[in-house]
Coordinates of C-alpha atoms and ligand atoms in Angstrom, one line a residue:
X1 CA 21.8 -8.4 -18.7
X2 CA 20.8 -4.8 -18.2
X3 CA 23.5 -2.9 -16.4
X4 CA 23.1 0.9 -16.0
X5 CA 26.3 2.6 -15.1
X6 CA 25.9 6.0 -13.7
X7 CA 22.6 8.0 -14.0
X8 CA 21.9 10.0 -17.2
X9 CA 23.3 13.5 -17.7
X10 CA 20.7 16.0 -16.6
X11 CA 18.7 17.6 -19.4
X12 CA 19.2 21.1 -17.9
X13 CA 22.2 22.2 -15.8
X14 CA 21.7 20.5 -12.3
X15 CA 18.9 22.0 -10.5
X16 CA 21.1 22.9 -7.4
X17 CA 23.9 21.8 -5.3
X18 CA 21.5 19.5 -3.4
X19 CA 20.4 17.5 -6.4
X20 CA 24.0 16.8 -7.3
X21 CA 24.8 15.5 -3.7
X22 CA 21.8 13.4 -3.8
X23 CA 22.8 11.7 -7.0
X24 CA 26.3 11.5 -5.9
X25 CA 25.0 9.6 -2.9
X26 CA 23.2 7.2 -5.1
X27 CA 26.2 6.6 -7.2
X28 CA 28.3 6.0 -4.2
X29 CA 25.8 3.5 -2.5
X30 CA 25.3 1.6 -5.6
X31 CA 29.0 1.2 -6.8
X32 CA 29.9 -1.3 -4.1
X33 CA 26.7 -2.5 -2.4
X34 CA 28.6 -5.5 -0.8
X35 CA 30.9 -3.2 1.1
X36 CA 28.1 -0.8 2.2
X37 CA 26.0 -3.8 3.4
X38 CA 29.0 -5.1 5.4
X39 CA 29.3 -1.7 7.2
X40 CA 25.5 -1.4 7.7
X41 CA 25.3 -4.8 9.4
X42 CA 28.4 -4.2 11.4
X43 CA 26.7 -1.0 12.8
X44 CA 23.6 -2.7 13.5
X45 CA 25.1 -5.4 15.4
X46 CA 27.4 -3.3 17.4
X47 CA 24.8 -0.8 18.4
X48 CA 22.4 -3.5 19.4
X49 CA 24.9 -6.0 20.7
X50 CA 23.5 -5.6 24.3
X51 CA 19.9 -6.2 23.3
X52 CA 17.9 -9.2 24.7
X53 CA 17.6 -10.6 21.2
X54 CA 21.0 -10.5 19.9
X55 CA 22.4 -11.9 23.3
X56 CA 20.0 -14.7 23.0
X57 CA 21.9 -15.9 20.0
X58 CA 25.3 -14.9 21.3
X59 CA 25.9 -12.1 18.9
X60 CA 28.3 -9.3 20.0
X61 CA 29.4 -6.2 18.5
X62 CA 32.3 -7.8 16.6
X63 CA 30.2 -10.7 15.2
X64 CA 31.0 -11.2 11.5
X65 CA 28.5 -11.8 9.0
X66 CA 28.7 -15.4 8.5
X67 CA 28.3 -16.0 12.3
X68 CA 25.3 -13.8 12.4
X69 CA 23.8 -15.7 9.4
X70 CA 24.6 -19.0 11.1
X71 CA 23.1 -18.2 14.5
X72 CA 20.2 -15.8 14.0
X73 CA 17.1 -17.4 12.7
X74 CA 15.1 -16.1 9.8
X75 CA 11.8 -15.0 11.2
X76 CA 8.1 -13.9 10.6
X77 CA 6.1 -11.5 12.7
X78 CA 4.5 -14.3 14.4
X79 CA 7.8 -15.4 15.7
X80 CA 8.3 -12.2 17.3
X81 CA 4.9 -11.5 18.4
X82 CA 5.7 -12.2 22.2
X83 CA 8.4 -9.7 22.5
X84 CA 6.3 -7.0 20.5
X85 CA 3.5 -7.7 22.9
X86 CA 5.9 -7.1 25.7
X87 CA 7.1 -3.8 24.2
X88 CA 3.4 -2.9 23.7
X89 CA 2.7 -3.5 27.4
X90 CA 5.2 -1.1 28.6
X91 CA 8.5 -3.2 28.7
X92 CA 11.2 -0.5 28.0
X93 CA 14.3 -2.8 28.3
X94 CA 16.3 -3.2 25.3
X95 CA 14.5 -6.1 23.7
X96 CA 15.4 -5.5 20.0
X97 CA 17.0 -2.1 20.0
X98 CA 19.4 -0.3 22.1
X99 CA 17.6 3.0 21.2
X100 CA 14.4 3.6 22.8
X101 CA 11.3 2.5 20.8
X102 CA 9.6 5.8 20.0
X103 CA 6.4 4.4 18.6
X104 CA 4.7 1.6 16.8
X105 CA 4.0 1.6 13.2
X106 CA 1.0 -0.4 12.1
X107 CA 1.5 -2.2 9.1
X108 CA -1.3 -2.9 6.4
X109 CA -0.2 -6.7 6.9
X110 CA -2.3 -8.2 9.6
X111 CA -1.9 -10.8 12.3
X112 CA -4.9 -12.4 13.9
X113 CA -7.0 -9.7 12.1
X114 CA -5.3 -6.7 13.5
X115 CA -2.5 -4.6 11.8
X116 CA 1.1 -5.8 12.6
X117 CA 2.9 -3.5 15.3
X118 CA 6.3 -2.7 14.3
X119 CA 8.5 -1.1 16.9
X120 CA 10.5 1.9 15.6
X121 CA 13.1 4.2 16.7
X122 CA 13.2 8.0 16.3
X123 CA 16.3 8.0 14.0
X124 CA 14.4 5.9 11.4
X125 CA 12.7 9.4 10.4
X126 CA 16.1 10.4 9.2
X127 CA 16.4 7.3 7.0
X128 CA 13.0 7.8 5.6
X129 CA 13.6 11.3 4.8
X130 CA 16.9 10.6 3.2
X131 CA 15.2 8.3 0.8
X132 CA 12.5 11.0 0.1
X133 CA 15.2 13.5 -0.6
X134 CA 16.5 11.3 -3.4
X135 CA 13.3 11.2 -5.3
X136 CA 13.2 14.8 -6.8
X137 CA 16.9 14.8 -8.0
X138 CA 16.2 11.6 -9.8
X139 CA 12.9 13.0 -11.3
X140 CA 14.6 16.2 -12.3
X141 CA 16.8 14.2 -14.5
X142 CA 13.9 13.2 -16.7
X143 CA 11.3 15.9 -16.3
X144 CA 12.5 19.6 -16.4
X145 CA 10.8 22.5 -14.9
X146 CA 9.2 20.9 -11.9
X147 CA 10.2 24.0 -9.8
X148 CA 8.0 26.2 -11.9
X149 CA 4.7 24.9 -10.4
X150 CA 3.2 22.8 -7.6
X151 CA 2.5 19.1 -6.9
X152 CA -1.3 18.2 -6.3
X153 CA -0.9 15.3 -3.8
X154 CA -3.5 13.7 -1.9
X155 CA -1.9 12.7 1.4
X156 CA -3.9 11.5 4.4
X157 CA -3.2 10.6 8.0
X158 CA -5.2 7.9 9.7
X159 CA -6.4 7.2 13.2
X160 CA -3.9 6.6 16.0
X161 CA -4.2 4.6 19.1
X162 CA -2.0 4.0 22.2
X163 CA -0.8 0.5 23.3
X164 CA -1.4 -0.5 26.9
X165 CA 2.1 0.6 27.8
X166 CA 1.4 4.1 26.3
X167 CA 3.2 4.2 23.0
X168 CA 1.6 5.5 20.0
X169 CA 0.5 3.1 17.3
X170 CA -0.1 4.6 13.7
X171 CA 0.8 3.9 10.3
X172 CA 4.2 5.0 8.9
X173 CA 2.9 7.8 6.8
X174 CA 0.8 9.1 9.5
X175 CA 3.9 9.1 11.7
X176 CA 5.9 10.8 9.0
X177 CA 3.5 13.5 8.1
X178 CA 3.2 14.4 11.9
X179 CA 6.9 14.6 12.3
X180 CA 9.0 17.7 12.1
X181 CA 10.9 16.3 9.2
X182 CA 7.6 16.9 7.2
X183 CA 5.8 19.7 9.2
X184 CA 8.7 22.2 9.2
X185 CA 10.3 21.0 6.0
X186 CA 12.3 23.9 4.5
X187 CA 11.0 25.5 1.5
X188 CA 12.0 23.6 -1.5
X189 CA 10.7 24.9 -5.2
X190 CA 10.8 21.3 -6.4
X191 CA 8.5 20.2 -3.5
X192 CA 5.8 22.6 -3.3
X193 CA 2.4 21.1 -2.6
X194 CA -1.0 22.5 -3.1
X195 CA -2.2 20.8 -0.1
X196 CA -1.7 22.8 3.1
X197 CA -0.3 20.9 6.1
X198 CA -3.6 21.6 7.8
X199 CA -5.5 19.5 5.3
X200 CA -3.1 16.8 5.1
X201 CA -3.0 16.4 9.0
X202 CA -6.8 16.5 9.4
X203 CA -7.8 13.0 10.6
X204 CA -11.2 13.3 9.2
X205 CA -11.0 12.0 5.7
X206 CA -13.8 13.9 4.4
X207 CA -12.6 17.3 5.4
X208 CA -9.0 16.3 4.6
X209 CA -10.0 15.2 1.1
X210 CA -12.3 18.3 0.5
X211 CA -9.7 20.8 1.6
X212 CA -6.9 19.2 -0.6
X213 CA -9.4 19.1 -3.7
X214 CA -10.4 22.7 -3.3
X215 CA -6.9 23.8 -3.0
X216 CA -6.0 21.7 -6.0
X217 CA -8.8 23.3 -8.1
X218 CA -7.8 26.8 -7.0
X219 CA -4.3 26.2 -8.1
X220 CA -5.4 24.3 -11.3
X221 CA -3.0 26.1 -13.7
X222 CA 0.1 25.7 -11.5
X223 CA -0.4 22.0 -10.8
X224 CA 2.5 20.1 -12.8
X225 CA 2.0 16.6 -11.3
X226 CA -0.9 14.9 -9.6
X227 CA -0.3 12.0 -7.1
X228 CA -1.1 10.0 -4.1
X229 CA 0.8 7.4 -2.5
X230 CA -1.1 4.4 -4.2
X231 CA -3.1 4.5 -7.4
X232 CA -6.3 3.5 -5.3
X233 CA -5.8 6.8 -3.5
X234 CA -5.7 9.0 -6.5
X235 CA -8.9 7.3 -7.9
X236 CA -10.6 7.9 -4.7
X237 CA -9.9 11.6 -5.1
X238 CA -11.2 11.5 -8.5
X239 CA -14.5 9.6 -7.2
X240 CA -14.6 12.4 -4.6
X241 CA -14.6 15.1 -7.2
X242 CA -17.5 13.3 -9.2
X243 CA -19.5 13.3 -5.8
X244 CA -18.7 16.7 -4.5
X245 CA -17.9 19.0 -7.6
X246 CA -21.2 21.0 -7.2
X247 CA -20.3 22.0 -3.5
X248 CA -16.8 22.7 -4.3
X249 CA -17.7 24.9 -7.3
X250 CA -20.3 26.6 -5.0
X251 CA -17.4 27.5 -2.6
X252 CA -15.2 28.8 -5.4
X253 CA -18.1 30.9 -6.9
X254 CA -18.9 32.5 -3.6
X255 CA -15.6 32.6 -1.9
X256 CA -17.1 30.7 1.0
X257 CA -16.3 27.4 2.8
X258 CA -18.5 24.2 2.9
X259 CA -20.0 24.2 6.6
X260 CA -19.0 20.6 6.7
X261 CA -15.5 21.8 7.2
X262 CA -15.2 22.4 10.9
X263 CA -11.5 21.9 11.5
X264 CA -10.3 25.1 12.6
X265 CA -6.7 24.8 11.1
X266 CA -8.2 24.0 7.7
X267 CA -10.7 26.9 8.0
X268 CA -7.7 29.3 8.7
X269 CA -5.7 28.3 5.8
X270 CA -8.6 28.1 3.4
X271 CA -9.4 31.8 4.4
X272 CA -6.3 32.9 3.1
X273 CA -6.6 31.2 -0.3
X274 CA -10.3 31.0 -1.0
X275 CA -11.5 34.1 -3.0
X276 CA -14.8 34.3 -5.1
X277 CA -13.9 33.2 -8.6
X278 CA -17.0 32.7 -10.7
X279 CA -15.1 32.0 -14.0
X280 CA -13.3 29.0 -12.3
X281 CA -16.6 27.8 -10.7
X282 CA -18.1 27.9 -14.2
X283 CA -15.3 26.0 -15.7
X284 CA -15.6 23.4 -12.9
X285 CA -19.3 22.9 -13.6
X286 CA -18.8 22.6 -17.3
X287 CA -16.2 20.0 -17.1
X288 CA -17.8 17.8 -14.4
X289 CA -21.5 18.1 -15.0
X290 CA -21.4 15.5 -18.0
X291 CA -21.2 11.9 -18.1
X292 CA -18.0 11.9 -19.8
X293 CA -14.9 11.9 -17.4
X294 CA -12.5 10.9 -20.0
X295 CA -9.3 12.7 -19.5
X296 CA -10.8 14.8 -16.5
X297 CA -7.3 15.2 -15.0
X298 CA -5.8 16.8 -18.0
X299 CA -8.8 18.8 -18.6
X300 CA -8.9 20.2 -15.0
X301 CA -5.0 20.4 -14.4
X302 CA -3.8 21.0 -18.2
X303 CA -0.3 21.3 -17.1
X304 CA 0.2 18.1 -15.5
X305 CA 3.2 16.3 -16.7
X306 CA 2.8 12.9 -14.9
X307 CA 1.0 11.0 -12.3
X308 CA 3.0 10.2 -9.3
X309 CA 1.4 7.0 -7.8
X310 CA 2.5 3.4 -7.1
X311 CA 0.8 1.2 -9.8
X312 CA 3.1 -1.7 -9.3
X313 CA 2.0 -5.0 -7.3
X314 CA -1.6 -5.2 -6.5
X315 CA -2.1 -1.5 -7.7
X316 CA -1.6 -2.5 -11.5
X317 CA -5.2 -3.4 -11.7
X318 CA -5.9 0.3 -11.6
X319 CA -3.6 1.3 -14.6
X320 CA -6.6 1.2 -17.2
X321 CA -8.7 3.5 -15.0
X322 CA -5.9 5.9 -14.5
X323 CA -5.2 5.9 -18.4
X324 CA -8.6 6.8 -18.9
X325 CA -8.9 9.6 -16.4
X326 CA -5.7 11.1 -17.4
X327 CA -5.5 10.5 -21.3
X328 CA -2.6 8.2 -20.8
X329 CA -0.1 10.5 -18.9
X330 CA 3.0 8.9 -17.8
X331 CA 2.8 7.0 -14.3
X332 CA 5.7 7.4 -12.1
X333 CA 6.4 4.8 -9.4
X334 CA 8.9 6.5 -7.5
X335 CA 9.7 4.3 -4.2
X336 CA 9.3 1.0 -2.7
X337 CA 8.9 1.2 1.2
X338 CA 7.1 -0.5 4.1
X339 CA 6.5 0.1 7.7
X340 CA 9.5 -2.2 8.7
X341 CA 11.9 -0.4 6.4
X342 CA 12.1 2.1 3.4
X343 CA 13.8 -0.2 0.7
X344 CA 14.6 1.9 -2.3
X345 CA 13.7 3.9 -5.3
X346 CA 12.9 3.8 -9.1
X347 CA 15.7 5.3 -10.9
X348 CA 13.9 5.6 -14.1
X349 CA 10.9 6.9 -12.9
X350 CA 9.3 7.7 -16.3
X351 CA 9.5 3.9 -17.3
X352 CA 6.3 1.9 -18.3
X353 CA 4.6 0.3 -15.3
X354 CA 5.5 -3.1 -16.7
X355 CA 9.2 -2.2 -16.7
X356 CA 9.4 -0.5 -13.1
X357 CA 12.3 -1.6 -11.3
X358 CA 13.4 -0.4 -7.8
X359 CA 17.0 -0.3 -6.7
X360 CA 17.2 -1.2 -3.1
X361 CA 19.5 1.4 -1.4
X362 CA 22.2 -0.5 0.6
X363 CA 22.3 2.0 3.4
X364 CA 18.8 1.7 4.5
X365 CA 19.2 -1.9 6.3
X366 CA 20.9 -5.2 5.8
X367 CA 19.1 -7.1 3.2
X368 CA 19.0 -10.8 2.4
X369 CA 17.0 -12.7 -0.3
X370 CA 15.6 -16.3 0.1
X371 CA 15.6 -17.6 -3.5
X372 CA 12.0 -18.5 -4.2
X373 CA 12.1 -22.2 -4.7
X374 CA 13.9 -22.4 -1.3
X375 CA 11.3 -20.0 0.6
X376 CA 9.2 -22.8 2.0
X377 CA 12.0 -24.3 4.1
X378 CA 12.5 -20.9 5.5
X379 CA 9.6 -21.4 7.9
X380 CA 11.1 -24.8 9.2
X381 CA 13.9 -24.0 11.9
X382 CA 15.5 -27.5 11.2
X383 CA 16.9 -26.8 7.7
X384 CA 17.8 -23.0 7.5
X385 CA 17.6 -21.8 4.0
X386 CA 20.4 -20.5 2.0
X387 CA 20.0 -16.7 2.0
X388 CA 21.7 -14.5 -0.6
X389 CA 23.3 -11.2 0.1
X390 CA 22.1 -8.1 -1.9
X391 CA 25.2 -8.0 -3.9
X392 CA 24.9 -11.6 -5.0
X393 CA 21.4 -11.9 -6.3
X394 CA 21.0 -13.1 -9.8
X395 CA 19.3 -11.5 -12.7
X396 CA 16.1 -13.2 -13.7
X397 CA 15.5 -15.0 -10.3
X398 CA 12.9 -14.4 -7.8
X399 CA 13.4 -13.9 -4.2
X400 CA 11.7 -13.2 -0.9
X401 CA 13.0 -10.2 0.8
X402 CA 14.5 -10.4 4.4
X403 CA 15.6 -7.5 6.4
X404 CA 17.5 -6.6 9.3
X405 CA 17.0 -3.1 10.4
X406 CA 18.6 -0.4 12.7
X407 CA 15.3 -0.5 14.8
X408 CA 16.0 -4.0 15.6
X409 CA 14.2 -6.5 13.4
X410 CA 16.7 -9.3 12.5
X411 CA 16.4 -11.4 9.5
X412 CA 12.7 -10.6 9.2
X413 CA 10.6 -11.8 6.3
X414 CA 8.9 -8.9 4.9
X415 CA 6.4 -11.2 2.7
X416 CA 7.3 -9.4 -0.6
X417 CA 8.5 -11.5 -3.7
X418 CA 10.8 -9.5 -6.0
X419 CA 12.5 -10.5 -9.3
X420 CA 15.9 -9.2 -10.2
X421 CA 15.8 -7.3 -13.6
X422 CA 19.4 -5.7 -13.8
X423 CA 21.8 -3.6 -12.0
X424 CA 22.5 0.1 -11.5
X425 CA 26.3 0.1 -11.2
X426 CA 26.7 -3.1 -8.9
X427 CA 23.4 -2.7 -7.0
X428 CA 20.6 -4.9 -8.1
X429 CA 17.4 -3.6 -9.3
X430 CA 13.9 -5.4 -8.7
X431 CA 10.6 -5.6 -10.1
X432 CA 7.9 -6.3 -7.5
X433 CA 6.4 -9.6 -8.2
X434 CA 3.7 -10.0 -5.5
X435 CA 3.1 -10.0 -1.8
X436 CA 3.1 -13.5 -0.5
X437 CA -0.3 -14.9 0.4
X438 CA -2.5 -12.1 -0.7
X439 CA -5.6 -13.1 -2.4
X440 CA -7.8 -10.0 -2.4
X441 CA -6.6 -6.5 -2.2
X442 CA -8.7 -3.2 -3.2
X443 CA -6.6 -0.4 -1.5
X444 CA -4.0 -1.2 1.4
X445 CA -6.1 -4.2 2.6
X446 CA -4.7 -7.6 2.2
X447 CA -6.7 -10.6 2.5
X448 CA -5.3 -14.1 2.6
X449 CA -6.9 -17.5 2.0
X450 CA -7.5 -18.3 5.5
X451 CA -9.2 -15.0 6.3
X452 CA -11.4 -15.5 3.4
X453 CA -12.2 -19.0 4.4
X454 CA -12.9 -17.8 8.1
X455 CA -15.3 -15.1 6.7
X456 CA -17.1 -17.8 4.7
X457 CA -17.5 -20.0 7.5
X458 CA -18.7 -17.2 9.9
X459 CA -21.2 -16.0 7.3
X460 CA -22.5 -19.6 6.5
X461 CA -23.5 -20.0 10.2
X462 CA -26.5 -17.7 9.2
X463 CA -27.4 -20.2 6.7
X464 CA -28.1 -22.9 9.2
X465 CA -31.7 -22.1 9.9
X466 CA -32.3 -22.8 6.2
X467 CA -30.6 -26.0 6.4
X468 CA -28.2 -24.6 3.7
X469 CA -24.5 -24.7 3.3
X470 CA -21.9 -23.1 1.1
X471 CA -20.4 -25.9 -1.0
X472 CA -17.8 -24.0 -3.1
X473 CA -16.7 -20.5 -3.4
X474 CA -14.3 -18.2 -5.2
X475 CA -13.6 -14.4 -5.2
X476 CA -12.3 -11.6 -7.0
X477 CA -11.5 -8.1 -6.4
X478 CA -13.9 -5.8 -8.7
X479 CA -12.2 -2.5 -9.4
X480 CA -14.6 -1.5 -12.4
X481 CA -16.2 1.1 -10.1
X482 CA -14.6 3.3 -7.6
X483 CA -14.3 2.3 -4.8
X484 CA -13.6 -1.3 -5.7
X485 CA -15.1 -4.0 -3.8
X486 CA -14.9 -8.0 -3.0
X487 CA -17.0 -10.2 -4.9
X488 CA -17.6 -13.6 -3.6
X489 CA -19.1 -16.3 -5.8
X490 CA -21.1 -19.0 -3.8
X491 CA -22.5 -22.3 -4.7
X492 CA -25.1 -23.3 -2.2
X493 CA -26.5 -26.6 -1.2
X494 CA -30.1 -25.9 -0.3
X495 CA -31.5 -28.9 1.3
X496 CA -35.3 -27.9 1.3
X497 CA -36.0 -25.7 -1.5
X498 CA -39.3 -24.8 0.1
X499 CA -37.0 -23.0 2.9
X500 CA -34.2 -21.6 1.0
X501 CA -32.3 -18.6 2.4
X502 CA -34.2 -15.3 2.1
X503 CA -32.8 -12.3 0.2
X504 CA -32.5 -10.5 3.3
X505 CA -30.5 -13.5 5.0
X506 CA -27.9 -13.5 2.0
X507 CA -27.5 -9.7 2.2
X508 CA -26.7 -10.2 6.0
X509 CA -24.1 -12.9 4.9
X510 CA -22.3 -10.1 3.1
X511 CA -22.2 -8.2 6.1
X512 CA -21.2 -11.1 8.5
X513 CA -18.2 -11.7 6.0
X514 CA -17.0 -8.1 6.2
X515 CA -17.4 -8.4 9.9
X516 CA -14.9 -11.4 10.0
X517 CA -12.4 -9.6 7.6
X518 CA -9.4 -7.9 9.0
X519 CA -9.2 -4.5 10.5
X520 CA -7.4 -2.9 7.5
X521 CA -10.3 -3.9 5.4
X522 CA -13.0 -2.6 7.8
X523 CA -11.1 0.7 8.2
X524 CA -11.2 1.0 4.3
X525 CA -14.9 0.4 4.5
X526 CA -15.8 2.6 7.5
X527 CA -13.1 5.4 7.8
X528 CA -11.5 5.7 4.5
X529 CA -14.4 4.8 2.2
X530 CA -11.9 3.2 0.0
X531 CA -13.7 -0.2 -0.3
X532 CA -17.3 -0.7 -1.5
X533 CA -19.8 -3.0 0.2
X534 CA -18.9 -6.7 -0.3
X535 CA -20.9 -8.6 -2.8
X536 CA -22.1 -12.3 -2.9
X537 CA -23.1 -13.7 -6.2
X538 CA -25.0 -17.0 -5.9
X539 CA -24.3 -19.3 -8.8
X540 CA -26.3 -22.4 -10.1
X541 CA -25.6 -25.7 -8.7
X542 CA -22.8 -27.5 -10.7
X543 CA -21.1 -24.4 -11.6
X544 CA -18.0 -25.2 -9.8
X545 CA -17.9 -28.5 -11.5
X546 CA -17.9 -26.7 -14.8
X547 CA -15.0 -24.6 -13.7
X548 CA -13.2 -27.8 -13.1
X549 CA -14.0 -29.2 -16.5
X550 CA -12.8 -25.9 -18.1
X551 CA -9.5 -26.2 -16.1
X552 CA -9.1 -29.8 -17.1
X553 CA -9.8 -28.9 -20.9
X554 CA -7.0 -26.6 -20.5
X555 CA -4.6 -29.2 -19.3
X556 CA -5.0 -29.2 -15.3
X557 CA -4.5 -32.5 -13.8
X558 CA -7.5 -34.2 -12.2
X559 CA -5.6 -35.3 -9.2
X560 CA -4.3 -32.1 -8.3
X561 CA -7.1 -29.8 -9.3
X562 CA -8.0 -27.4 -6.6
X563 CA -10.8 -24.7 -6.7
X564 CA -9.0 -21.3 -7.3
X565 CA -10.1 -19.2 -4.3
X566 CA -9.6 -16.2 -6.4
X567 CA -10.1 -15.7 -10.3
X568 CA -9.3 -13.0 -12.5
X569 CA -9.0 -14.9 -16.0
X570 CA -11.8 -13.5 -18.1
X571 CA -13.2 -16.8 -19.4
X572 CA -13.6 -18.1 -15.9
X573 CA -15.3 -14.8 -14.8
X574 CA -17.7 -14.9 -17.8
X575 CA -18.5 -18.4 -17.0
X576 CA -19.2 -17.6 -13.4
X577 CA -21.2 -14.5 -14.2
X578 CA -23.3 -16.3 -16.6
X579 CA -24.5 -18.8 -14.0
X580 CA -25.4 -16.2 -11.3
X581 CA -28.8 -16.6 -10.0
X582 CA -28.9 -13.8 -7.3
X583 CA -26.8 -10.8 -6.2
X584 CA -26.3 -9.5 -2.7
X585 CA -24.7 -6.5 -1.1
X586 CA -23.6 -5.8 2.3
X587 CA -26.6 -3.5 3.8
X588 CA -24.4 -1.6 6.4
X589 CA -20.8 -1.0 7.5
X590 CA -19.2 -3.5 9.5
X591 CA -17.8 -2.7 12.8
X592 CA -14.4 -0.7 13.0
X593 CA -12.9 1.5 15.7
X594 CA -9.2 2.6 15.9
X595 CA -8.7 0.4 19.0
X596 CA -7.3 -2.9 18.5
X597 CA -9.5 -6.0 19.3
X598 CA -6.6 -7.8 21.1
Ligands
LIG601 P1 3.0 -1.3 4.8 O1 3.9 -2.0 5.7 O2 1.6 -1.4 5.1 O3 3.4 0.1 4.6 O4 3.0 -2.0 3.4 C1 4.2 -2.3 2.9 C2 3.9 -3.0 1.7 O5 3.3 -2.4 0.6 C3 5.2 -3.5 1.1 O6 5.9 -4.8 1.9 C4 4.8 -4.1 -0.3 O7 4.1 -5.3 -0.2 C5 3.8 -2.8 -0.5 N1 4.5 -1.9 -1.3 C6 5.1 -0.7 -1.1 N2 5.7 -0.1 -2.0 C7 5.3 -0.8 -3.2 C8 5.7 -0.6 -4.5 N3 6.4 0.5 -4.9 N4 5.1 -1.5 -5.4 C9 4.5 -2.6 -5.0 N5 4.1 -2.8 -3.8 C10 4.5 -1.9 -2.8

């Protein structure tokens, strides 16, 4: 069993007092996670004892852990939806939390096609900041000299809305970047970004990206690390450079700003930094004009030591592309977090993506784990599952994460499946295995089987006038090109070959599918340009039978065979692709506005 006791000694004398304190906190929290968890649960229950939710289950401030576990059910978002809707509609009574709900965080997980709304309290910002404050002290143990330059991070805010009751609803990072915790952060030589706040906080994604890229190019020799939150975001930035380098070089050559940048705050700060630099403009043209974008990151930012992006979970699909653009620079996955709660960090941020483990910090929330084989009964209220505490999980086993937070979520199933890989002191470390029920994902979108099925049904309505139906389908997330896109394979039954569906109609089926997909998908298509047009590939009749024959030849049972609704195994994709008779792309953008549909 892998047990780390204590963090490695720093390579250089500790950067500062603050680093020492952060590392000491990690040590304290991980030495006796059981005791920390006991304290955290006690704090949560006593502060929220008077809430409607805890009172419903007879929980009071002094309730012990076993009684809490015996009385409070394990829940999903759907179980809490009525209460969440009341808060959204303006009910200010203490339903989940004794502290006022400050805003809603809109997760990338959806319910009925819309982002889930997570009520949060102001104080959670401190907890998020605390976790962020641990990242650089850990990184400094492995990579020296990060105070000698800057970080080129592509960070973005997204659209905000208001609920009927007047609370703001926005993604957790949009909330964080707009907070004083971020905006008025004190100067820290280890956290100097090339992107000015004005560029990060501009809600127009083109202007924001343009300004961030321009600043990154201007400071190219100072950049020591390049990052984004997720791998898909960094690749989007590279794609942006591919499309916009001529204009960026033009601005740098002349010291003038692209007229498309109309945001006044961005204009102000670009005015400060943008000076005519023909040599730099020549250099950018020389590097970008060819077809060869191999190692473009290290060519433009030659002092980059690592890429700071999450490449675990659904993002693993981007590792080869990142390796191509960076010449195999280390990929640092530093933290594991969600709208509901920030969970923990990677104490060995330079480890290979396949070996990344996150240490859940026991002071962030109260954590429980459903052993994977028992997760199905979790949904049944008759037979409560046996949940394991953070300190009691076992190496090698897989669990679903359940959280009880200061903001008032109680025994809430996050939907993430984790595997225990070892311990740091006595705190378990987890590999992120997968998100439950996600079939397709390109960026932060998460499409499940039911959503895909519904989208197919809605699109196939268009085929009725051709007396045609979709008899089988499967899908995959094509990330070969940036942005990636969904590919759906269709086998059709055309009853009258003289009246088969027109090309135009099949193109429109692509759009009809997109219209049916959830709002995170449509936002990616419309506002973020992080997902490309959906593609339908029509395959020959009998293809899905061949797929079954193939599975049976590899040992599948004929009784239990089910068509896989998502494929990524090369021989199967090759089989499908070799049977394609026509290819169709969505001809337009689906509908999306920040407002929720319901
Ligand atoms: P959201 O609530 O939209 O912020 O999404 C949070 C979800 O993103 C988590 O529950 C995970 O499924 C996923 N996620 C966050 N951090 C990581 C990570 N480091 N590795 C893999 N998946 C992650």
